[in-house]
Amino acid sequence: MLATMTETKIESTAPAAPRLWTPEGFRDEEWTHADSADALAGNGRFILPLQVFLSIDPEARKLAKERLGVLLQPGDELNQIAGLLGELTLVALAFPSFSDGRSFSKAELLRSRHHFEGPIRATGQVLIDQLPHMLRLGFSEFEVSHPVLIKRLEAGHTGGIPLHYQPTAKPSEKGQKYSWRRVRGS
């Protein structure tokens, strides 16, 4: 009996498999994370780590564009793919810890400076209080495994505060572009 209770406890505390969420709702996953370029020999769409992506022959990258995405860790430099964005369908940005926000900046730069129009995906520690800001920065897909966030998204709640201090790739729906600027009264 003790073994059964322990097994049940382990199962209930194990992290849930990530589910793919977009602003349109949950959807089926089309992409697979792979550790090697050998994955491209098979069918499917693959998200590869930065160094693996960079090691692929440039001609092969161009041929595999529709099936090829790259995963950037917080310490990876965005300028390593800036000139190769035309060879990518998806850019995934990792959040290995909720306290590491470097991927927020990368998403904003991909949209505003590099004009990347493909999907930008958040992977890893995606939390409910970060989601509205991620949406404003240009993220369009989220691998969600946090049970509270999954439950809220299933209920249609993305949360957020309606006022923003900083401009982003996606301006606020109401008011001025820069909500922190003061307007002279009439």
PDB file of C-alpha atoms in Angstrom:
ATOM      1  CA  MET A   1       0.000   0.000   0.000  1.00  0.00           C
ATOM      2  CA  LEU A   2       2.851   2.400   0.831  1.00  0.00           C
ATOM      3  CA  ALA A   3       4.361   1.831  -2.613  1.00  0.00           C
ATOM      4  CA  THR A   4       1.031   2.692  -4.259  1.00  0.00           C
ATOM      5  CA  MET A   5       0.730   5.949  -2.279  1.00  0.00           C
ATOM      6  CA  THR A   6       4.297   6.920  -3.181  1.00  0.00           C
ATOM      7  CA  GLU A   7       3.723   6.169  -6.872  1.00  0.00           C
ATOM      8  CA  THR A   8       0.533   8.235  -6.835  1.00  0.00           C
ATOM      9  CA  LYS A   9       2.327  11.141  -5.197  1.00  0.00           C
ATOM     10  CA  ILE A  10       5.111  11.023  -7.813  1.00  0.00           C
ATOM     11  CA  GLU A  11       2.575  10.966 -10.642  1.00  0.00           C
ATOM     12  CA  SER A  12       0.644  13.942  -9.280  1.00  0.00           C
ATOM     13  CA  THR A  13       3.742  16.119  -8.803  1.00  0.00           C
ATOM     14  CA  ALA A  14       5.333  15.290 -12.156  1.00  0.00           C
ATOM     15  CA  PRO A  15       5.196  18.243 -14.571  1.00  0.00           C
ATOM     16  CA  ALA A  16       2.486  18.049 -17.186  1.00  0.00           C
ATOM     17  CA  ALA A  17       3.454  17.550 -20.809  1.00  0.00           C
ATOM     18  CA  PRO A  18       3.501  20.959 -22.505  1.00  0.00           C
ATOM     19  CA  ARG A  19       0.401  21.976 -24.426  1.00  0.00           C
ATOM     20  CA  LEU A  20       0.530  24.451 -27.283  1.00  0.00           C
ATOM     21  CA  TRP A  21      -1.525  27.609 -26.759  1.00  0.00           C
ATOM     22  CA  THR A  22      -1.986  30.564 -29.110  1.00  0.00           C
ATOM     23  CA  PRO A  23      -4.262  33.607 -28.676  1.00  0.00           C
ATOM     24  CA  GLU A  24      -6.849  31.577 -30.649  1.00  0.00           C
ATOM     25  CA  GLY A  25      -6.753  28.797 -28.000  1.00  0.00           C
ATOM     26  CA  PHE A  26      -5.131  25.410 -27.503  1.00  0.00           C
ATOM     27  CA  ARG A  27      -4.169  23.539 -30.652  1.00  0.00           C
ATOM     28  CA  ASP A  28      -2.381  20.409 -31.804  1.00  0.00           C
ATOM     29  CA  GLU A  29       1.394  20.500 -31.825  1.00  0.00           C
ATOM     30  CA  GLU A  30       2.988  20.380 -35.293  1.00  0.00           C
ATOM     31  CA  TRP A  31       6.601  20.795 -34.153  1.00  0.00           C
ATOM     32  CA  THR A  32       8.999  18.420 -32.390  1.00  0.00           C
ATOM     33  CA  HIS A  33      12.058  19.458 -30.401  1.00  0.00           C
ATOM     34  CA  ALA A  34      15.121  17.619 -31.726  1.00  0.00           C
ATOM     35  CA  ASP A  35      18.742  17.589 -30.565  1.00  0.00           C
ATOM     36  CA  SER A  36      20.298  16.747 -33.910  1.00  0.00           C
ATOM     37  CA  ALA A  37      19.995  17.741 -37.563  1.00  0.00           C
ATOM     38  CA  ASP A  38      19.499  14.026 -38.296  1.00  0.00           C
ATOM     39  CA  ALA A  39      15.829  14.609 -37.429  1.00  0.00           C
ATOM     40  CA  LEU A  40      15.421  16.454 -40.739  1.00  0.00           C
ATOM     41  CA  ALA A  41      15.901  13.131 -42.551  1.00  0.00           C
ATOM     42  CA  GLY A  42      12.407  12.165 -41.371  1.00  0.00           C
ATOM     43  CA  ASN A  43       9.082  13.814 -41.969  1.00  0.00           C
ATOM     44  CA  GLY A  44       7.825  16.551 -39.708  1.00  0.00           C
ATOM     45  CA  ARG A  45       8.744  19.980 -38.450  1.00  0.00           C
ATOM     46  CA  PHE A  46      11.642  20.334 -36.032  1.00  0.00           C
ATOM     47  CA  ILE A  47      12.879  22.916 -33.534  1.00  0.00           C
ATOM     48  CA  LEU A  48      16.647  22.634 -33.247  1.00  0.00           C
ATOM     49  CA  PRO A  49      19.066  24.183 -30.745  1.00  0.00           C
ATOM     50  CA  LEU A  50      20.969  27.190 -32.099  1.00  0.00           C
ATOM     51  CA  GLN A  51      24.335  25.460 -32.591  1.00  0.00           C
ATOM     52  CA  VAL A  52      22.703  22.537 -34.417  1.00  0.00           C
ATOM     53  CA  PHE A  53      20.787  24.933 -36.675  1.00  0.00           C
ATOM     54  CA  LEU A  54      23.976  26.874 -37.466  1.00  0.00           C
ATOM     55  CA  SER A  55      25.858  23.648 -38.286  1.00  0.00           C
ATOM     56  CA  ILE A  56      23.420  22.725 -41.089  1.00  0.00           C
ATOM     57  CA  ASP A  57      24.634  23.378 -44.609  1.00  0.00           C
ATOM     58  CA  PRO A  58      23.171  26.734 -45.794  1.00  0.00           C
ATOM     59  CA  GLU A  59      21.638  25.127 -48.885  1.00  0.00           C
ATOM     60  CA  ALA A  60      19.995  22.420 -46.762  1.00  0.00           C
ATOM     61  CA  ARG A  61      18.609  25.112 -44.423  1.00  0.00           C
ATOM     62  CA  LYS A  62      16.985  26.884 -47.361  1.00  0.00           C
ATOM     63  CA  LEU A  63      15.439  23.649 -48.647  1.00  0.00           C
ATOM     64  CA  ALA A  64      14.105  22.735 -45.196  1.00  0.00           C
ATOM     65  CA  LYS A  65      12.783  26.220 -44.307  1.00  0.00           C
ATOM     66  CA  GLU A  66       9.131  25.175 -43.857  1.00  0.00           C
ATOM     67  CA  ARG A  67      10.195  22.362 -41.535  1.00  0.00           C
ATOM     68  CA  LEU A  68      12.857  24.221 -39.589  1.00  0.00           C
ATOM     69  CA  GLY A  69      12.707  26.188 -36.354  1.00  0.00           C
ATOM     70  CA  VAL A  70      15.422  27.257 -33.931  1.00  0.00           C
ATOM     71  CA  LEU A  71      15.511  27.331 -30.124  1.00  0.00           C
ATOM     72  CA  LEU A  72      17.458  30.153 -28.502  1.00  0.00           C
ATOM     73  CA  GLN A  73      18.493  29.867 -24.871  1.00  0.00           C
ATOM     74  CA  PRO A  74      18.717  33.094 -22.828  1.00  0.00           C
ATOM     75  CA  GLY A  75      22.518  33.233 -23.250  1.00  0.00           C
ATOM     76  CA  ASP A  76      22.411  32.755 -27.038  1.00  0.00           C
ATOM     77  CA  GLU A  77      22.983  35.919 -29.047  1.00  0.00           C
ATOM     78  CA  LEU A  78      20.173  36.976 -31.353  1.00  0.00           C
ATOM     79  CA  ASN A  79      22.634  38.381 -33.898  1.00  0.00           C
ATOM     80  CA  GLN A  80      23.714  34.793 -34.689  1.00  0.00           C
ATOM     81  CA  ILE A  81      20.411  34.257 -36.536  1.00  0.00           C
ATOM     82  CA  ALA A  82      19.587  37.842 -37.549  1.00  0.00           C
ATOM     83  CA  GLY A  83      20.819  37.324 -41.102  1.00  0.00           C
ATOM     84  CA  LEU A  84      19.236  33.867 -41.307  1.00  0.00           C
ATOM     85  CA  LEU A  85      15.650  34.710 -40.349  1.00  0.00           C
ATOM     86  CA  GLY A  86      14.585  34.193 -43.963  1.00  0.00           C
ATOM     87  CA  GLU A  87      15.596  30.535 -43.561  1.00  0.00           C
ATOM     88  CA  LEU A  88      13.370  29.994 -40.518  1.00  0.00           C
ATOM     89  CA  THR A  89       9.681  29.388 -40.097  1.00  0.00           C
ATOM     90  CA  LEU A  90       9.633  29.543 -36.273  1.00  0.00           C
ATOM     91  CA  VAL A  91      11.837  30.967 -33.523  1.00  0.00           C
ATOM     92  CA  ALA A  92      11.439  29.458 -30.053  1.00  0.00           C
ATOM     93  CA  LEU A  93      12.775  31.385 -27.058  1.00  0.00           C
ATOM     94  CA  ALA A  94      13.525  29.485 -23.862  1.00  0.00           C
ATOM     95  CA  PHE A  95      12.517  30.490 -20.351  1.00  0.00           C
ATOM     96  CA  PRO A  96      14.416  27.926 -18.237  1.00  0.00           C
ATOM     97  CA  SER A  97      13.662  29.955 -15.114  1.00  0.00           C
ATOM     98  CA  PHE A  98      10.869  32.417 -14.399  1.00  0.00           C
ATOM     99  CA  SER A  99      13.473  34.930 -13.173  1.00  0.00           C
ATOM    100  CA  ASP A 100      15.442  35.041 -16.456  1.00  0.00           C
ATOM    101  CA  GLY A 101      13.852  37.632 -18.740  1.00  0.00           C
ATOM    102  CA  ARG A 102      16.418  37.842 -21.535  1.00  0.00           C
ATOM    103  CA  SER A 103      14.051  36.096 -23.945  1.00  0.00           C
ATOM    104  CA  PHE A 104      11.535  38.939 -23.502  1.00  0.00           C
ATOM    105  CA  SER A 105      14.044  41.310 -25.114  1.00  0.00           C
ATOM    106  CA  LYS A 106      14.798  38.885 -27.928  1.00  0.00           C
ATOM    107  CA  ALA A 107      11.119  38.613 -28.869  1.00  0.00           C
ATOM    108  CA  GLU A 108      10.719  42.385 -29.002  1.00  0.00           C
ATOM    109  CA  LEU A 109      13.879  42.759 -31.099  1.00  0.00           C
ATOM    110  CA  LEU A 110      12.782  40.018 -33.498  1.00  0.00           C
ATOM    111  CA  ARG A 111       9.558  41.928 -34.186  1.00  0.00           C
ATOM    112  CA  SER A 112      10.680  45.581 -34.061  1.00  0.00           C
ATOM    113  CA  ARG A 113      14.278  45.548 -35.316  1.00  0.00           C
ATOM    114  CA  HIS A 114      14.432  42.430 -37.469  1.00  0.00           C
ATOM    115  CA  HIS A 115      10.790  42.469 -38.679  1.00  0.00           C
ATOM    116  CA  PHE A 116      10.406  38.709 -38.198  1.00  0.00           C
ATOM    117  CA  GLU A 117       6.806  37.847 -39.076  1.00  0.00           C
ATOM    118  CA  GLY A 118       6.828  34.120 -38.323  1.00  0.00           C
ATOM    119  CA  PRO A 119       5.715  32.548 -35.069  1.00  0.00           C
ATOM    120  CA  ILE A 120       7.720  33.326 -31.939  1.00  0.00           C
ATOM    121  CA  ARG A 121       7.227  30.610 -29.348  1.00  0.00           C
ATOM    122  CA  ALA A 122       7.858  30.740 -25.587  1.00  0.00           C
ATOM    123  CA  THR A 123       9.100  27.474 -24.076  1.00  0.00           C
ATOM    124  CA  GLY A 124       9.885  26.492 -20.509  1.00  0.00           C
ATOM    125  CA  GLN A 125       8.656  28.427 -17.466  1.00  0.00           C
ATOM    126  CA  VAL A 126       5.685  30.295 -18.957  1.00  0.00           C
ATOM    127  CA  LEU A 127       3.608  31.704 -16.069  1.00  0.00           C
ATOM    128  CA  ILE A 128       0.217  33.405 -15.897  1.00  0.00           C
ATOM    129  CA  ASP A 129       1.533  36.815 -14.819  1.00  0.00           C
ATOM    130  CA  GLN A 130       4.041  36.916 -17.701  1.00  0.00           C
ATOM    131  CA  LEU A 131       1.655  35.877 -20.472  1.00  0.00           C
ATOM    132  CA  PRO A 132       0.047  39.297 -21.191  1.00  0.00           C
ATOM    133  CA  HIS A 133       3.467  40.943 -21.461  1.00  0.00           C
ATOM    134  CA  MET A 134       4.718  38.140 -23.725  1.00  0.00           C
ATOM    135  CA  LEU A 135       1.742  38.731 -26.019  1.00  0.00           C
ATOM    136  CA  ARG A 136       2.534  42.463 -26.212  1.00  0.00           C
ATOM    137  CA  LEU A 137       6.167  41.726 -27.055  1.00  0.00           C
ATOM    138  CA  GLY A 138       5.249  39.629 -30.070  1.00  0.00           C
ATOM    139  CA  PHE A 139       5.101  36.046 -28.813  1.00  0.00           C
ATOM    140  CA  SER A 140       2.439  34.160 -30.757  1.00  0.00           C
ATOM    141  CA  GLU A 141       2.790  30.587 -29.428  1.00  0.00           C
ATOM    142  CA  PHE A 142       3.347  29.170 -25.955  1.00  0.00           C
ATOM    143  CA  GLU A 143       4.343  25.730 -24.714  1.00  0.00           C
ATOM    144  CA  VAL A 144       2.368  25.699 -21.476  1.00  0.00           C
ATOM    145  CA  SER A 145       2.953  23.147 -18.722  1.00  0.00           C
ATOM    146  CA  HIS A 146       2.118  25.143 -15.579  1.00  0.00           C
ATOM    147  CA  PRO A 147      -1.182  23.680 -14.280  1.00  0.00           C
ATOM    148  CA  VAL A 148      -2.589  27.016 -13.039  1.00  0.00           C
ATOM    149  CA  LEU A 149      -1.933  28.681 -16.397  1.00  0.00           C
ATOM    150  CA  ILE A 150      -3.463  25.750 -18.287  1.00  0.00           C
ATOM    151  CA  LYS A 151      -6.600  25.926 -16.149  1.00  0.00           C
ATOM    152  CA  ARG A 152      -6.945  29.709 -16.645  1.00  0.00           C
ATOM    153  CA  LEU A 153      -6.345  29.510 -20.382  1.00  0.00           C
ATOM    154  CA  GLU A 154      -8.934  26.736 -20.682  1.00  0.00           C
ATOM    155  CA  ALA A 155     -11.364  29.123 -18.950  1.00  0.00           C
ATOM    156  CA  GLY A 156     -10.422  31.910 -21.397  1.00  0.00           C
ATOM    157  CA  HIS A 157      -8.537  34.114 -18.912  1.00  0.00           C
ATOM    158  CA  THR A 158      -5.190  35.566 -19.975  1.00  0.00           C
ATOM    159  CA  GLY A 159      -4.977  38.090 -17.132  1.00  0.00           C
ATOM    160  CA  GLY A 160      -3.006  41.294 -17.336  1.00  0.00           C
ATOM    161  CA  ILE A 161      -3.169  44.924 -16.371  1.00  0.00           C
ATOM    162  CA  PRO A 162      -4.793  47.329 -18.863  1.00  0.00           C
ATOM    163  CA  LEU A 163      -2.195  50.108 -18.421  1.00  0.00           C
ATOM    164  CA  HIS A 164       1.379  49.787 -19.660  1.00  0.00           C
ATOM    165  CA  TYR A 165       4.456  51.886 -18.957  1.00  0.00           C
ATOM    166  CA  GLN A 166       6.605  50.787 -21.856  1.00  0.00           C
ATOM    167  CA  PRO A 167       6.053  50.641 -25.604  1.00  0.00           C
ATOM    168  CA  THR A 168       6.327  47.213 -27.218  1.00  0.00           C
ATOM    169  CA  ALA A 169       6.070  45.544 -30.591  1.00  0.00           C
ATOM    170  CA  LYS A 170       2.294  45.387 -30.148  1.00  0.00           C
ATOM    171  CA  PRO A 171       0.847  48.756 -28.966  1.00  0.00           C
ATOM    172  CA  SER A 172      -1.928  48.975 -26.391  1.00  0.00           C
ATOM    173  CA  GLU A 173      -5.434  48.785 -27.797  1.00  0.00           C
ATOM    174  CA  LYS A 174      -6.587  51.931 -26.027  1.00  0.00           C
ATOM    175  CA  GLY A 175      -4.940  55.278 -25.558  1.00  0.00           C
ATOM    176  CA  GLN A 176      -1.650  56.567 -26.797  1.00  0.00           C
ATOM    177  CA  LYS A 177       1.273  54.553 -28.069  1.00  0.00           C
ATOM    178  CA  TYR A 178       3.277  55.491 -24.975  1.00  0.00           C
ATOM    179  CA  SER A 179       0.955  55.207 -21.991  1.00  0.00           C
ATOM    180  CA  TRP A 180       3.522  56.841 -19.704  1.00  0.00           C
ATOM    181  CA  ARG A 181       3.516  60.169 -21.565  1.00  0.00           C
ATOM    182  CA  ARG A 182       1.446  62.905 -20.035  1.00  0.00           C
ATOM    183  CA  VAL A 183      -0.978  64.871 -22.089  1.00  0.00           C
ATOM    184  CA  ARG A 184      -1.628  68.556 -21.441  1.00  0.00           C
ATOM    185  CA  GLY A 185      -5.152  69.040 -20.064  1.00  0.00           C
ATOM    186  CA  SER A 186      -7.676  71.135 -21.996  1.00  0.00           C
TER     187      SER A 186
END
